[in-house]
Amino acid sequence: MKKLSYEKLDLDIYTETLKNGLRVFLCKIPRNEIHARMTAMFGGSTLEFKLKGEKGFTKVPAGIAHFLEHKMFEKEDYDPLQIYERNGASANAFTSEFITSYHFTGVNNFFENLNNLLRCVHEPYFTYENVEKEKGIIAQEKKEDLDSVYYIVHDKALMNTFKNLDYKNTVLGSLEDIASITKEDLYNTYNTFYHPSNMILTISGNIDIDGTMKFIKDYYSRHDFGKAKEIEIKEKDEPTKVVKEKEIIYKENQTKEIYINYKVKKNNKLDDRYLSRIYMNIYLAMKFSGLSELSDITTKDKNFLSGINARMEEVGNFYILSFNVTVKDDTDMAVKLIDDTLKDMNFDEHRFDLIKKANLNSLILSTENVGEICSMIVNQMRLYNGLVTNMYFKLFNLDFDAFKNFIKDIDLNNRCVVILEPKKGDN
């Protein structure tokens, strides 16, 4: 095992890559709980792929990563969730655009729970009957989204932002996608992406490092997964321009919902991807967080029925800056306020320092939480292919002038706006 230490955070990570390619990260902290997470580096935005040496790409329906997540809990002769419950552990799973994670939190019977986690992800059981049954369950979940004003504008904004990238598809897929998924699709996708070499196991909490690593190695010594698989994801060119700049949707509703995506080409003048993300998130925080001037405006203006939710995601060669807000009447005013606020390149150094301190405090607190430690490790491996052990110093040494220099050249002229309006007569 190799020991890596997060500087100034009193956090040590013990890591080893097993012969089958599984990357294991163990962290011991004095907490009366343990969180274990197995993550497949496969999410809802990957739909065309092949293994090295294969001629053509396989294309699968949107929503298959989420469908696969559901099916991994169904086994022929046991129920993984009942085992967790019997041992007093809480367990769940989630699928994002980029990963699928299975996890549990609990202290009692830890090794039985860990064995259960490993069995759960490594023992697929798909039949025609249980796949058809699951379609109905997931279709119902999708129908609930189709009735949600948030997901209506969110999903339409994705479609109006991206022309070619599969990120435009929702994680659940469409009802047609869900209905088209077959047992063969699931096995093909599982066999490609659920090999240990494409997975990360993270465990944090009151664990014995050596004993836990021995248990993991013993488990995998009894299973032959074959050679590590080299997966090639189909690359797709994506234009800078959004597909559609504005769309209005009419639905029976009492309020108006707005969703805006800014499609921002990545700034290439900073090689440090971690710092680039930090700068972009500080930019949003300075303009739209509770520490911003805007929060006071939206609180006092009766047109705003919610605060303006802002977030950033990296998708291919783009930063996607997303904004969602619910208003009573004037959508044009709300859209203009967001646009003007975002394009205002005047920044207050005092506010910058406050947000910098808030980020440092948040980082320190996150290292006290067993689940957040595992999330941090997975996110850093996905984004940077390694742990950012000096991130405390990167945050501590953030420079106001360097921040302004990074932000000033971003192009905010490519955006799509989706507005959900009440049908006439519904106001």
mmCIF file of C-alpha atoms in Angstrom, residues 30 34 47 117 299:
data_model
loop_
_atom_site.group_PDB
_atom_site.id
_atom_site.type_symbol
_atom_site.label_atom_id
_atom_site.label_comp_id
_atom_site.label_asym_id
_atom_site.label_seq_id
_atom_site.Cartn_x
_atom_site.Cartn_y
_atom_site.Cartn_z
ATOM 1 C CA PRO A 30 -11.914 8.361 14.560
ATOM 2 C CA ILE A 34 -17.882 3.489 8.395
ATOM 3 C CA LEU A 47 -23.827 5.817 -24.763
ATOM 4 C CA LEU A 117 -21.279 -4.676 -1.348
ATOM 5 C CA THR A 299 -35.250 38.299 -1.311
#
